[in-house]
Coordinates of C-alpha atoms in Angstrom, one line a residue:
X132 CA 62.8 2.8 21.6
X133 CA 62.9 3.6 18.0
X134 CA 62.2 7.3 17.4
X135 CA 60.1 8.5 13.9
X136 CA 61.3 11.5 12.3
X137 CA 58.6 14.0 11.1
X138 CA 59.7 13.8 7.7
X139 CA 59.5 9.8 7.7
X140 CA 56.0 10.0 9.3
X141 CA 54.7 12.3 6.5
X142 CA 56.0 10.0 4.1
X143 CA 54.3 7.0 5.5
X144 CA 50.9 9.0 5.5
X145 CA 51.3 9.9 1.9
X146 CA 52.0 6.4 1.0
X147 CA 49.1 5.4 2.6
X148 CA 46.9 7.8 0.9
X149 CA 48.5 6.9 -2.6
X150 CA 47.5 3.4 -1.9
X151 CA 44.2 3.4 -1.0
X152 CA 41.6 1.3 -2.5
X153 CA 38.9 3.8 -2.8
X154 CA 39.8 7.3 -4.5
X155 CA 40.0 10.2 -2.3
X156 CA 37.1 12.3 -3.8
X157 CA 34.6 9.4 -3.3
X158 CA 35.8 8.9 0.4
X159 CA 35.2 12.7 0.8
X160 CA 32.0 12.5 -1.1
X161 CA 30.5 9.8 1.2
X162 CA 31.2 11.6 4.2
X163 CA 29.5 14.3 3.0
X164 CA 26.5 12.4 2.1
X165 CA 26.6 10.5 5.5
X166 CA 26.9 14.0 7.3
X167 CA 23.8 15.4 5.5
X168 CA 21.8 12.4 6.2
X169 CA 22.9 12.6 10.0
X170 CA 25.1 9.5 10.2
X171 CA 27.8 11.2 11.9
X172 CA 28.9 8.1 13.8
X173 CA 30.5 6.5 10.8
X174 CA 33.6 6.7 8.6
X175 CA 35.0 4.9 5.4
X176 CA 38.1 2.7 5.7
X177 CA 39.4 3.7 2.1
X178 CA 41.6 0.5 2.3
X179 CA 38.9 -2.2 3.1
X180 CA 35.8 -0.3 1.7
X181 CA 34.5 -1.0 5.1
X182 CA 32.3 1.4 7.3
X183 CA 33.7 2.0 10.8
X184 CA 31.7 3.2 13.6
X185 CA 33.8 6.0 15.4
X186 CA 31.5 7.1 18.0
X187 CA 29.3 4.8 20.3
X188 CA 25.3 5.1 19.3
X189 CA 22.6 4.1 21.3
X190 CA 21.3 0.2 21.0
X191 CA 20.4 0.2 17.3
X192 CA 17.3 -1.7 16.0
X193 CA 17.7 -5.4 15.8
X194 CA 17.5 -5.3 12.1
X195 CA 19.7 -2.2 11.9
X196 CA 22.3 -2.5 8.8
X197 CA 25.1 0.1 8.0
X198 CA 27.4 -0.9 5.0
X199 CA 29.4 0.1 1.7
X200 CA 30.1 -2.0 -1.1
X201 CA 32.8 -1.3 -3.7
X202 CA 33.7 -3.2 -7.0
X203 CA 34.9 -6.6 -7.2
X204 CA 38.0 -5.1 -8.4
X205 CA 39.0 -3.7 -5.0
X206 CA 39.2 -7.1 -3.6
X207 CA 42.0 -8.1 -6.2
X208 CA 44.1 -4.9 -5.4
X209 CA 43.2 -3.0 -8.4
X210 CA 42.9 0.6 -7.0
X211 CA 42.3 2.0 -10.3
X212 CA 38.9 0.3 -10.8
X213 CA 37.9 0.5 -7.0
X214 CA 34.8 2.6 -6.7
X215 CA 31.5 2.9 -4.2
X216 CA 28.8 1.2 -5.8
X217 CA 26.5 0.9 -2.9
X218 CA 25.2 2.4 0.3
X219 CA 23.0 0.9 2.7
X220 CA 22.0 2.7 6.2
X221 CA 18.6 1.1 7.4
X222 CA 17.1 1.1 10.7
X223 CA 19.6 4.1 12.2
X224 CA 16.8 6.7 12.9
X225 CA 18.7 9.0 10.4
X226 CA 17.0 12.7 10.8
X227 CA 18.8 14.4 7.9
X228 CA 18.0 14.6 4.0
X229 CA 18.8 12.7 0.9
X230 CA 21.7 14.8 -0.4
X231 CA 22.5 15.9 -4.0
X232 CA 25.8 14.9 -3.2
X233 CA 25.2 11.4 -4.2
X234 CA 26.4 12.7 -7.7
X235 CA 29.8 12.6 -6.1
X236 CA 29.9 9.1 -6.5
X237 CA 29.7 8.3 -10.1
X238 CA 29.7 4.7 -10.0
X239 CA 26.9 4.4 -7.6
X240 CA 24.3 1.6 -8.3
X241 CA 22.5 1.2 -5.2
X242 CA 21.1 3.1 -2.2
X243 CA 18.7 1.8 0.5
X244 CA 18.1 4.1 3.1
X245 CA 14.9 2.3 4.5
X246 CA 13.3 3.0 8.1
X247 CA 15.0 6.3 8.8
X248 CA 13.4 9.7 9.5
X249 CA 14.9 11.5 6.3
X250 CA 12.9 14.4 5.2
X251 CA 12.6 17.0 2.6
X252 CA 11.9 16.3 -1.2
X253 CA 13.7 14.0 -3.3
X254 CA 16.3 16.1 -4.9
X255 CA 16.2 16.6 -8.6
X256 CA 20.0 16.2 -9.3
X257 CA 19.1 12.2 -8.6
X258 CA 17.9 12.2 -12.0
X259 CA 21.3 12.7 -13.4
X260 CA 22.6 9.6 -11.6
X261 CA 23.0 5.8 -13.1
X262 CA 21.1 4.3 -10.3
X263 CA 19.8 0.8 -10.5
X264 CA 18.2 0.4 -7.2
X265 CA 16.5 3.2 -4.9
X266 CA 14.9 2.3 -1.5
X267 CA 13.5 4.9 0.4
X268 CA 11.0 2.7 2.1
X269 CA 9.4 4.1 5.5
X270 CA 10.9 7.6 5.8
X271 CA 9.2 11.4 5.8
X272 CA 9.7 12.4 2.4
X273 CA 7.3 14.9 1.3
X274 CA 6.1 16.6 -2.0
X275 CA 5.4 14.7 -5.1
X276 CA 7.1 12.1 -6.8
X277 CA 9.4 13.7 -8.6
X278 CA 9.4 13.4 -12.7
X279 CA 13.0 13.6 -12.8
X280 CA 13.3 10.0 -11.6
X281 CA 12.1 9.0 -15.2
X282 CA 15.7 10.1 -16.5
X283 CA 17.3 7.3 -14.6
X284 CA 17.0 4.9 -17.3
X285 CA 19.2 2.3 -15.8
X286 CA 16.9 2.1 -12.9
X287 CA 15.2 -1.5 -12.3
X288 CA 13.9 -1.2 -8.6
X289 CA 12.0 1.8 -7.1
X290 CA 10.5 1.7 -3.7
X291 CA 9.0 4.9 -2.2
X292 CA 6.7 3.0 0.1
X293 CA 5.5 4.6 3.6
X294 CA 6.3 8.4 3.2
X295 CA 4.3 11.5 2.9
X296 CA 4.5 12.0 -0.8
X297 CA 1.4 13.5 -2.3
X298 CA -0.1 14.7 -5.7
X299 CA 0.0 12.6 -9.0
X300 CA 2.6 9.9 -10.4
X301 CA 4.3 11.8 -12.8
X302 CA 4.3 10.7 -16.4
X303 CA 8.1 11.1 -16.6
X304 CA 8.2 7.5 -14.9
X305 CA 7.2 6.1 -18.1
X306 CA 10.6 6.5 -19.4
X307 CA 11.7 3.9 -17.0
X308 CA 11.6 1.1 -19.6
X309 CA 13.9 -1.1 -17.6
X310 CA 12.2 -0.9 -14.4
X311 CA 11.2 -4.0 -13.0
X312 CA 9.9 -3.2 -9.5
X313 CA 7.6 -0.2 -8.5
X314 CA 6.3 0.1 -4.8
X315 CA 4.6 3.5 -4.0
X316 CA 2.5 1.8 -1.2
X317 CA 1.2 4.3 1.6
X318 CA 1.7 7.6 0.3
X319 CA -1.1 10.1 -0.7
X320 CA -1.2 9.9 -4.2
X321 CA -4.0 11.0 -6.2
X322 CA -5.0 11.2 -10.0
X323 CA -5.2 8.4 -12.4
X324 CA -2.2 6.4 -13.5
X325 CA -0.4 8.1 -16.4
X326 CA -0.7 6.2 -19.7
X327 CA 3.0 6.5 -20.2
X328 CA 3.5 4.0 -17.7
X329 CA 2.4 1.3 -20.3
X330 CA 6.0 1.7 -21.6
X331 CA 7.0 -0.2 -18.4
X332 CA 7.5 -3.4 -20.4
X333 CA 9.7 -5.0 -18.1
X334 CA 7.9 -4.3 -15.0
X335 CA 7.9 -7.4 -12.8
X336 CA 6.5 -6.1 -9.7
X337 CA 3.8 -3.3 -9.1
X338 CA 2.5 -2.4 -5.9
X339 CA 0.6 0.9 -5.1
X340 CA -1.6 0.2 -2.3
X341 CA -3.0 2.5 0.3
X342 CA -3.4 5.6 -1.9
X343 CA -6.0 7.8 -3.5
X344 CA -6.1 7.5 -6.9
X345 CA -8.9 7.9 -9.3
X346 CA -10.3 6.1 -12.2
X347 CA -10.5 2.6 -13.4
X348 CA -7.8 0.2 -13.4
X349 CA -6.0 0.8 -16.4
X350 CA -6.0 -1.7 -19.4
X351 CA -2.4 -0.8 -20.1
X352 CA -1.5 -3.6 -17.8
X353 CA -1.6 -6.1 -20.4
X354 CA 1.5 -4.5 -21.7
X355 CA 3.6 -5.6 -18.6
X356 CA 4.1 -9.2 -20.1
X357 CA 7.0 -9.7 -17.5
X358 CA 4.7 -8.9 -14.5
X359 CA 4.6 -11.4 -11.7
X360 CA 3.3 -9.7 -9.1
X361 CA 0.4 -7.0 -9.0
X362 CA -0.9 -5.4 -5.6
X363 CA -3.6 -3.2 -5.9
X364 CA -5.1 -2.8 -2.0
X365 CA -7.1 0.4 -1.2
X366 CA -5.8 2.3 -3.9
X367 CA -9.1 4.5 -4.7
X368 CA -9.0 2.9 -8.4
X369 CA -12.5 1.5 -9.4
X370 CA -13.4 -1.6 -11.1
X371 CA -14.0 -3.7 -13.1
X372 CA -10.8 -5.7 -13.2
X373 CA -10.0 -5.5 -16.9
X374 CA -10.1 -8.6 -18.9
X375 CA -6.8 -7.9 -20.4
X376 CA -5.3 -9.2 -17.0
X377 CA -5.9 -12.7 -18.9
X378 CA -2.6 -12.4 -20.9
X379 CA -0.6 -12.0 -17.7
X380 CA 1.3 -15.0 -16.2
X381 CA 1.0 -13.7 -12.5
X382 CA 2.1 -15.6 -9.7
X383 CA 0.9 -13.0 -7.0
X384 CA -2.2 -11.1 -7.5
X385 CA -3.7 -9.1 -4.8
X386 CA -6.6 -6.6 -5.7
X387 CA -8.8 -5.3 -2.6
X388 CA -11.6 -2.7 -1.7
X389 CA -12.6 -2.0 -5.7
X390 CA -15.8 0.3 -6.1
X391 CA -17.4 0.1 -9.3
X392 CA -20.0 -2.1 -11.1
X393 CA -20.5 -5.7 -10.1
X394 CA -18.4 -8.1 -12.5
X395 CA -17.6 -11.7 -13.3
X396 CA -14.6 -13.4 -11.7
X397 CA -11.5 -12.0 -13.8
X398 CA -9.9 -14.4 -16.5
X399 CA -6.8 -15.9 -15.1
X400 CA -6.6 -19.0 -17.3
X401 CA -3.0 -17.9 -18.0
X402 CA -1.7 -17.8 -14.4
X403 CA -0.9 -21.2 -14.1
X404 CA 1.8 -20.4 -11.8
X405 CA -0.6 -18.5 -9.3
X406 CA 0.8 -18.8 -5.5
X407 CA -1.4 -15.9 -4.1
X408 CA -4.7 -15.0 -5.1
X409 CA -6.5 -12.0 -3.0
X410 CA -9.5 -10.8 -4.5
X411 CA -11.3 -9.2 -1.5
X412 CA -14.4 -6.9 -1.6
X413 CA -14.1 -6.4 -5.5
X414 CA -17.8 -6.6 -6.4
X415 CA -17.1 -10.2 -7.8
X416 CA -20.5 -12.1 -8.6
X417 CA -20.9 -15.5 -10.5
X418 CA -18.9 -18.7 -9.2
X419 CA -15.5 -19.4 -8.9
X420 CA -14.0 -20.8 -11.9
X421 CA -13.0 -24.6 -11.7
X422 CA -9.7 -23.9 -13.1
X423 CA -8.7 -22.0 -9.7
X424 CA -9.3 -25.0 -7.7
X425 CA -6.6 -26.8 -9.9
X426 CA -3.6 -24.7 -9.5
X427 CA -1.4 -26.8 -7.9
X428 CA 1.0 -24.4 -6.5
X429 CA -1.8 -21.9 -5.2
X430 CA -1.1 -21.4 -1.4
X431 CA -3.3 -18.4 -0.5
X432 CA -6.9 -18.1 -2.1
X433 CA -9.0 -15.1 -0.6
X434 CA -12.1 -14.0 -2.4
X435 CA -14.0 -12.9 0.8
X436 CA -16.9 -10.4 1.0
X437 CA -17.9 -10.5 -2.4
X438 CA -21.4 -11.8 -4.1
X439 CA -20.0 -15.1 -5.3
X440 CA -22.6 -18.1 -5.8
X441 CA -22.6 -21.7 -6.4
X442 CA -20.5 -24.5 -5.0
X443 CA -16.8 -25.2 -4.3
X444 CA -15.4 -27.7 -6.8
X445 CA -15.0 -31.2 -5.9
X446 CA -12.0 -31.7 -8.1
X447 CA -9.5 -29.9 -5.8
X448 CA -5.9 -30.7 -6.8
X449 CA -3.9 -27.6 -5.4
X450 CA -2.7 -29.5 -2.8
X451 CA -0.4 -26.6 -1.6
X452 CA -3.3 -24.6 -0.4
X453 CA -2.5 -23.4 3.2
X454 CA -5.0 -20.5 3.4
X455 CA -8.9 -20.4 2.1
X456 CA -11.1 -17.3 2.8
X457 CA -14.3 -17.3 1.3
X458 CA -16.0 -15.3 4.2
X459 CA -19.3 -13.2 3.2
X460 CA -20.5 -14.6 0.0
X461 CA -23.5 -16.6 -1.2
X462 CA -21.8 -19.8 -1.7
X463 CA -23.8 -23.0 -1.5
X464 CA -24.0 -26.8 -1.7
X465 CA -21.8 -29.3 0.0
X466 CA -18.4 -28.8 1.1
X467 CA -16.0 -31.3 -0.3
X468 CA -13.8 -33.6 1.6
X469 CA -11.0 -32.5 -0.9
X470 CA -10.7 -28.7 0.4
X471 CA -10.0 -30.0 4.1
X472 CA -6.6 -30.0 3.5
X473 CA -4.4 -31.1 6.6
X474 CA -2.8 -27.9 8.2
X475 CA -4.8 -25.2 6.3
X476 CA -6.7 -22.5 7.8
X477 CA -10.1 -22.4 6.2
X478 CA -13.1 -19.6 6.6
X479 CA -16.3 -20.4 5.1
X480 CA -18.5 -18.2 7.4
X481 CA -21.4 -16.3 6.3
X482 CA -22.2 -18.3 3.3
X483 CA -25.4 -20.5 2.3
X484 CA -23.9 -24.0 2.4
X485 CA -25.5 -27.3 3.1
X486 CA -25.9 -27.6 6.8
X487 CA -22.9 -28.8 8.5
X488 CA -23.6 -31.0 11.4
X489 CA -22.3 -34.0 13.4
X490 CA -21.4 -36.8 11.1
X491 CA -20.5 -34.6 8.3
X492 CA -16.7 -34.6 7.1
X493 CA -16.4 -30.9 8.3
X494 CA -17.2 -32.0 11.9
X495 CA -14.8 -34.9 12.1
X496 CA -13.0 -34.6 15.5
X497 CA -9.1 -34.2 15.8
X498 CA -8.6 -32.8 12.3
X499 CA -5.4 -30.8 12.0
X500 CA -6.9 -27.8 10.4
X501 CA -8.5 -24.4 11.4
X502 CA -12.0 -24.4 10.0
X503 CA -14.4 -21.6 10.6
X504 CA -18.1 -22.7 10.0
X505 CA -19.9 -19.9 11.9
X506 CA -23.0 -19.1 10.2
X507 CA -21.7 -20.9 6.8
X508 CA -25.1 -22.3 6.4
X509 CA -28.8 -21.6 7.8
X510 CA -30.7 -24.1 9.7
X511 CA -33.4 -21.9 11.1
X512 CA -31.9 -22.6 14.6
X513 CA -29.8 -19.6 15.5
X514 CA -27.7 -21.6 17.9
X515 CA -27.0 -24.4 15.2
X516 CA -25.7 -21.5 12.7
X517 CA -23.4 -20.4 15.4
X518 CA -22.4 -23.9 16.5
X519 CA -22.7 -26.2 13.5
X520 CA -21.1 -29.4 14.7
X521 CA -22.9 -29.4 18.3
X522 CA -24.8 -32.6 19.0
X523 CA -27.6 -31.0 20.8
X524 CA -28.0 -27.3 19.7
X525 CA -30.4 -26.5 22.3
X526 CA -30.4 -23.7 24.8
X527 CA -32.2 -24.3 28.2
X528 CA -34.3 -21.3 29.4

């Protein structure tokens, strides 16, 4: 059997380190980052740029993910341009902190540490990074959303959903002119939305639901001409929905639980590509504009619990509709056959439609859709209102 001399062993180790794809300082920096987050079961293979498990862990979440990505040059054997650009560690119950040592990876563009137990504050050092995407979804960060994030001018995606952050949204975030997605759901944010957010002209996705903001929905949203998705559900903001929304070509609009004055249906003529429209409990009055029923790609319409009157247009051309919720309004008139789309779920309960009884289109047997007509009309017969399609709505003593 061949015996290795100590000198040769040292030489091989030296050559291995010298030929490693990822620079030594980045490998060491990543080890510090993982240790401070509590991910002590992993190490980086500097040659393959792959995270490898070194200690057996408890069975992880089915969606658990742990990986590091490097430059494309690493795959070409170009060690001089091989750098760590992405770290993903999701669903691993990490109980540490978000470490300032992230700055030891100067080429880092993406971090995704969603669904862990990371706590403490978001470090101010992060403001000196060149990150493009930050996801800290569902952790235990506290304190206020740091204004220094506004210094990351390269940032295009920011998700701080479901944490314990408090206070206000910093006006410094208005510096993020390249930001395309901002998700601040399920925090304890208060105060008004700072006017500096008007500078986010490249924003495509804005979600701030489940917070405690104050003041009206700001008119400056009209400056977000690239916006595709707007979600304001239980934000604490008040109405009315600004008429300036008319300049946006949205595909997904969700606004719910608005206090404030009664208003007409917001102008959405320009939103020809609408897929989802939810305006639940927004103090809407008047009728549903006819053009809403002609949005060919519309899949979900929810305007329940408002004060909407009038009827449903008979000219319904949006054949993609799968969910229609008109619950708790004052709609009247006939229910058009064109609304009864095969495979759809339709809730017309608690309205004033023409009485639906046996022989009406809505009461045809064996229809392939879910249709709720509970108290959708008033007949003066309580049992008939509850069971509108019954042949004999009488209750024997």
